[in-house]
PDB file of C-alpha atoms in Angstrom:
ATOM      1  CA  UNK A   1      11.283  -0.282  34.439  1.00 56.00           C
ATOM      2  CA  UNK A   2       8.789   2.572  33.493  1.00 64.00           C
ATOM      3  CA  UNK A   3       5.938   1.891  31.180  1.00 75.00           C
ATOM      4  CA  UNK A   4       4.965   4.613  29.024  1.00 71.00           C
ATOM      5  CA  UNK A   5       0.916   3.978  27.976  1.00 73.00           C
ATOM      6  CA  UNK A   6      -0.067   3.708  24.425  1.00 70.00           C
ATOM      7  CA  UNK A   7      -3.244   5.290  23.318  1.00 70.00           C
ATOM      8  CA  UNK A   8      -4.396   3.213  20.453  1.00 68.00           C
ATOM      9  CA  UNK A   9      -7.003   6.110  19.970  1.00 70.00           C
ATOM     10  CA  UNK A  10      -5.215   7.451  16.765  1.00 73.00           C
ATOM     11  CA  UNK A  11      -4.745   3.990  14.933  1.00 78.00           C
ATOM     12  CA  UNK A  12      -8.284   2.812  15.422  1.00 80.00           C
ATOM     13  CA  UNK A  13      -9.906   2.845  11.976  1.00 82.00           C
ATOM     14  CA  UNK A  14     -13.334   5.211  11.456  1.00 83.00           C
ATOM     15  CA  UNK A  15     -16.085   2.639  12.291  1.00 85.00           C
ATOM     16  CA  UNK A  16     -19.502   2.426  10.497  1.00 88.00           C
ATOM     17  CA  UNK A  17     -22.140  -0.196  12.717  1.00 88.00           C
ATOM     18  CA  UNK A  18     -19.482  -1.700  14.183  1.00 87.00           C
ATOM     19  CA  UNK A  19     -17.689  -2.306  10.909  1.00 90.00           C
ATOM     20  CA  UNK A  20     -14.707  -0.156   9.519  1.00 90.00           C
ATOM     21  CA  UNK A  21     -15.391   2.181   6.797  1.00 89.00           C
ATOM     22  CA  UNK A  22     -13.564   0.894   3.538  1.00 90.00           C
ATOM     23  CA  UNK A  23     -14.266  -3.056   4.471  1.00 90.00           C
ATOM     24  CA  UNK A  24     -17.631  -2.219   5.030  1.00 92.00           C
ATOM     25  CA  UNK A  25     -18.780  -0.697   1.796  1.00 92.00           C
ATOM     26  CA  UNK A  26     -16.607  -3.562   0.349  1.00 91.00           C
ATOM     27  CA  UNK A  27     -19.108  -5.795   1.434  1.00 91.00           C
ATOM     28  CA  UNK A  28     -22.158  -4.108   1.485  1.00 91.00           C
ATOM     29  CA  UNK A  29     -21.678  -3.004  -2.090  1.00 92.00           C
ATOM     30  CA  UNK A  30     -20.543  -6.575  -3.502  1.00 93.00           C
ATOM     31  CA  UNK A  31     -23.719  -7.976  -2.272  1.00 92.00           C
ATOM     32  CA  UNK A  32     -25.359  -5.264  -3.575  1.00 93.00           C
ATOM     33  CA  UNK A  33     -23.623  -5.316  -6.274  1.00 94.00           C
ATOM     34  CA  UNK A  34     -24.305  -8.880  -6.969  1.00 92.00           C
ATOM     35  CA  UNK A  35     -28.032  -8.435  -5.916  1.00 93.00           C
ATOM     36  CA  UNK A  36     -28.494  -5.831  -8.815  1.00 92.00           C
ATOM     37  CA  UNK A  37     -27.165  -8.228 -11.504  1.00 93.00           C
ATOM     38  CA  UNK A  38     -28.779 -11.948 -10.519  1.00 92.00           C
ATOM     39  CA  UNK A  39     -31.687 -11.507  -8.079  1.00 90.00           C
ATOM     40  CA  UNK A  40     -33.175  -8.703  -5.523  1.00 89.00           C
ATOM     41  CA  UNK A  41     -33.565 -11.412  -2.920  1.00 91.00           C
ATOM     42  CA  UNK A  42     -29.746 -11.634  -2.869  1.00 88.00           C
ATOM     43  CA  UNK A  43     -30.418  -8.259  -0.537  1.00 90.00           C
ATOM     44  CA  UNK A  44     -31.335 -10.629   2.252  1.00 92.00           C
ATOM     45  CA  UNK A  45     -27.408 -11.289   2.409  1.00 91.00           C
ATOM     46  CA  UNK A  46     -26.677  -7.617   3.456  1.00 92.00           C
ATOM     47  CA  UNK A  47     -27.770  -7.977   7.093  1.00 92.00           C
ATOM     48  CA  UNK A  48     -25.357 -11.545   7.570  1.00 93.00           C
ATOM     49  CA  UNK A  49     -22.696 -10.207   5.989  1.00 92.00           C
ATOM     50  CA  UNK A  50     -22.450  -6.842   8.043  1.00 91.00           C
ATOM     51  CA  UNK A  51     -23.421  -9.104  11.456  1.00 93.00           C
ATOM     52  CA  UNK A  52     -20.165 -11.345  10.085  1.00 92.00           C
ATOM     53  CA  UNK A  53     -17.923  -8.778   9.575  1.00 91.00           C
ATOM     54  CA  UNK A  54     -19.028  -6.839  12.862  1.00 92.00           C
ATOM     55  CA  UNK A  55     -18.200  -9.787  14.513  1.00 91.00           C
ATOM     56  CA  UNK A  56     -14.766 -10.284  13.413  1.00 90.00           C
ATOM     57  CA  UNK A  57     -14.296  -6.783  13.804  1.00 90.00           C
ATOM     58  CA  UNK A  58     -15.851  -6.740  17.586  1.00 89.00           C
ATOM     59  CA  UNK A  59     -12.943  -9.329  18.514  1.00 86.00           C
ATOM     60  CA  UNK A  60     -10.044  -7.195  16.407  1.00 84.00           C
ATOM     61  CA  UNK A  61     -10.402  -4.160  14.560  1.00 84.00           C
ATOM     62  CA  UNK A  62      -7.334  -4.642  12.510  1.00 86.00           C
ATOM     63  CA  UNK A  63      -8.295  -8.144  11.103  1.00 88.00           C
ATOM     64  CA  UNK A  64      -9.785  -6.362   7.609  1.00 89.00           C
ATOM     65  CA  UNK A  65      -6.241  -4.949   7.498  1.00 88.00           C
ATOM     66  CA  UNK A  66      -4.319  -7.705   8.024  1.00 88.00           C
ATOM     67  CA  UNK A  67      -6.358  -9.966   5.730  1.00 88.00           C
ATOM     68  CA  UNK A  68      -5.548  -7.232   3.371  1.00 87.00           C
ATOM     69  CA  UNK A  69      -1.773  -7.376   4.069  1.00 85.00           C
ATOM     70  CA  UNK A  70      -2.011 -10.987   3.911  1.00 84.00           C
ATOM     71  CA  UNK A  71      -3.587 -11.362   0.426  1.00 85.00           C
ATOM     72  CA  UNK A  72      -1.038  -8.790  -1.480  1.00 81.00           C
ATOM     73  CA  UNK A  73       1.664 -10.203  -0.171  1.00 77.00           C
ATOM     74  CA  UNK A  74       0.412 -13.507  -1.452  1.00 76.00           C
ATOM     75  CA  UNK A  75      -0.719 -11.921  -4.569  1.00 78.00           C
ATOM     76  CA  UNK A  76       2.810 -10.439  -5.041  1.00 70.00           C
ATOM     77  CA  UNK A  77       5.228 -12.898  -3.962  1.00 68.00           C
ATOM     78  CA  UNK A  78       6.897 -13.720  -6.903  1.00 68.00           C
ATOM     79  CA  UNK A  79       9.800 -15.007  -5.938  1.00 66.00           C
ATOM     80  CA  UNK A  80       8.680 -18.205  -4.376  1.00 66.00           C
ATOM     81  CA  UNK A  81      10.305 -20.474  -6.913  1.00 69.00           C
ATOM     82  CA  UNK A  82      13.785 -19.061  -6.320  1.00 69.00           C
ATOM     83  CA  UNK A  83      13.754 -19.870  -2.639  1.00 65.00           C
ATOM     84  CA  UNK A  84      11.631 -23.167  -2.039  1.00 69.00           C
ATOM     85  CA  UNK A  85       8.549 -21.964  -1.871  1.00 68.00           C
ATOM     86  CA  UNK A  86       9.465 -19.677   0.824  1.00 71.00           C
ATOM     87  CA  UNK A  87       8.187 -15.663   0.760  1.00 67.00           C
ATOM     88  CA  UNK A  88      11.080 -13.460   0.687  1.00 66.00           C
ATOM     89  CA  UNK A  89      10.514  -9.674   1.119  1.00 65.00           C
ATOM     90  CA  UNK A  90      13.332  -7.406   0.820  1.00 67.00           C
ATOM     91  CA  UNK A  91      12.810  -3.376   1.603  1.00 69.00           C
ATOM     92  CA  UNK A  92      14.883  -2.899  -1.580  1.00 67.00           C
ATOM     93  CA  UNK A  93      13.307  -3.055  -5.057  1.00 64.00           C
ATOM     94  CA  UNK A  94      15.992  -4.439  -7.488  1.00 63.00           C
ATOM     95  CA  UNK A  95      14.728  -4.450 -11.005  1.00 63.00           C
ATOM     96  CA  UNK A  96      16.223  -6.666 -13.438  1.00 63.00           C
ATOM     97  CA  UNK A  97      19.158  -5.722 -15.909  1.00 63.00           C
ATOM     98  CA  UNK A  98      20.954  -7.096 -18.408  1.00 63.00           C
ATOM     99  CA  UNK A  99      24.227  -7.637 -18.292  1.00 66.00           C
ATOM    100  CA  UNK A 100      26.341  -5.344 -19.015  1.00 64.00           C
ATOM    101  CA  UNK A 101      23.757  -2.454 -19.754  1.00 62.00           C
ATOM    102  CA  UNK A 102      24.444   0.675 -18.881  1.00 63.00           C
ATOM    103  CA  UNK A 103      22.353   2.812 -15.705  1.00 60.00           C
ATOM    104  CA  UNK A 104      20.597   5.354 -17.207  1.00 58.00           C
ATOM    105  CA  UNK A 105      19.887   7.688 -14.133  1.00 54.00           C
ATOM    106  CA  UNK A 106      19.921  11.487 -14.957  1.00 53.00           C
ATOM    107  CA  UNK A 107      19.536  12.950 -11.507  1.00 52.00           C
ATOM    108  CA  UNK A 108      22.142  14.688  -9.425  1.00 52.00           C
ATOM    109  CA  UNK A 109      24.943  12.164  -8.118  1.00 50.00           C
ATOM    110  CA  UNK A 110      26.572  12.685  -4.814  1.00 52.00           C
ATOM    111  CA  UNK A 111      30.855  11.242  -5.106  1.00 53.00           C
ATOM    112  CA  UNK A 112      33.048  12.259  -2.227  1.00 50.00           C
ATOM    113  CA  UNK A 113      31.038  14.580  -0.739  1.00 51.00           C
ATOM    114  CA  UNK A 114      30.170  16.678  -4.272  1.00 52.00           C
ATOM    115  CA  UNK A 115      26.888  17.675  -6.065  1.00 50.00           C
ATOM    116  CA  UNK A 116      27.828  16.261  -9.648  1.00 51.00           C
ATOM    117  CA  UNK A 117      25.375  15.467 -12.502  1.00 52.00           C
ATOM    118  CA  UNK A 118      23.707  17.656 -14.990  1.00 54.00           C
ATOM    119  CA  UNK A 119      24.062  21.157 -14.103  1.00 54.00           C
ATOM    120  CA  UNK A 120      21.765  23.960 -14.415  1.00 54.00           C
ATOM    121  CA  UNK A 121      22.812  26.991 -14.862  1.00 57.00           C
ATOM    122  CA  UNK A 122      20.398  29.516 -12.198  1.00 57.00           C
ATOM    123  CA  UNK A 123      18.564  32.331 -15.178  1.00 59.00           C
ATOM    124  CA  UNK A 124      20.388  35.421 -13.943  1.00 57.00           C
ATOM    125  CA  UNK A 125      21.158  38.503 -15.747  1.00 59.00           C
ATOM    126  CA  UNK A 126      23.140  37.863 -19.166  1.00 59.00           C
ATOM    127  CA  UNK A 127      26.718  39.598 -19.664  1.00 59.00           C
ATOM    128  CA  UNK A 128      26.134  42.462 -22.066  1.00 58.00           C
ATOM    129  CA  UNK A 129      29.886  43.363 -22.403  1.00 61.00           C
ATOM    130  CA  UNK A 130      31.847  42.909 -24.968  1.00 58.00           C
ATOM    131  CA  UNK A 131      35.304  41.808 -25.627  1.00 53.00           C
TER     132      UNK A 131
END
């Protein structure tokens, strides 16, 4: 069996102190944030909450995403009373109807192998004959 080798140089995320980019001004800016409007000494946070999120970072640099995957898809899951409680993710998004409505899609349709659907006709150059 051959192994082919992966670099994982492409899919690491830009780092800043240890610390992905977006994650990192997340959390640097929400203390801040939160300094500004209650108390300056709430600046004292900054340094724990970078050495936090380095850490978690230092063991996998992914984690910020997949906490980030994990919350929206709890966020969004809104069909957990339909199936027991259980998330169900489908690749198709199926919008709700009523019955018996009619599809209003105006864009080109493609039946048995033919273009059909609103045709344009291409500006060309008019007939100036007459019958």
């Amino acid at each position: 069996m051959n192994r082919n080798a992966v670099f994982r140089g492409c899919t690491r995320p830009p780092m800043f102190l240890g610390v992905p980019y977006i994650p990192f001004f997340v959390g640097a800016g929400g203390v801040f944030l939160l300094a500004i409007y209650f108390h300056i000494f709430l600046l004292l946070l900054e340094p724990v909450v970078i050495y936090i999120m380095r850490m978690m970072a230092k063991r996998d640099e992914m984690i910020f995403r997949l906490l980030g995957l994990n919350l929206q898809f709890r966020l969004r899951a809104r069909n957990r009373k339909l199936h027991g409680g259980v998330w169900v993710f489908s690749p198709n998004a199926y919008r709700k109807s009523q019955p018996g409505a009619k599809r209003s899609f105006s864009g080109p349709h493609i039946i048995s192998g033919r273009l059909s659907g609103p045709v344009v006709k291409p500006a060309g150059r008019r007939n100036t004959t007459t019958a």
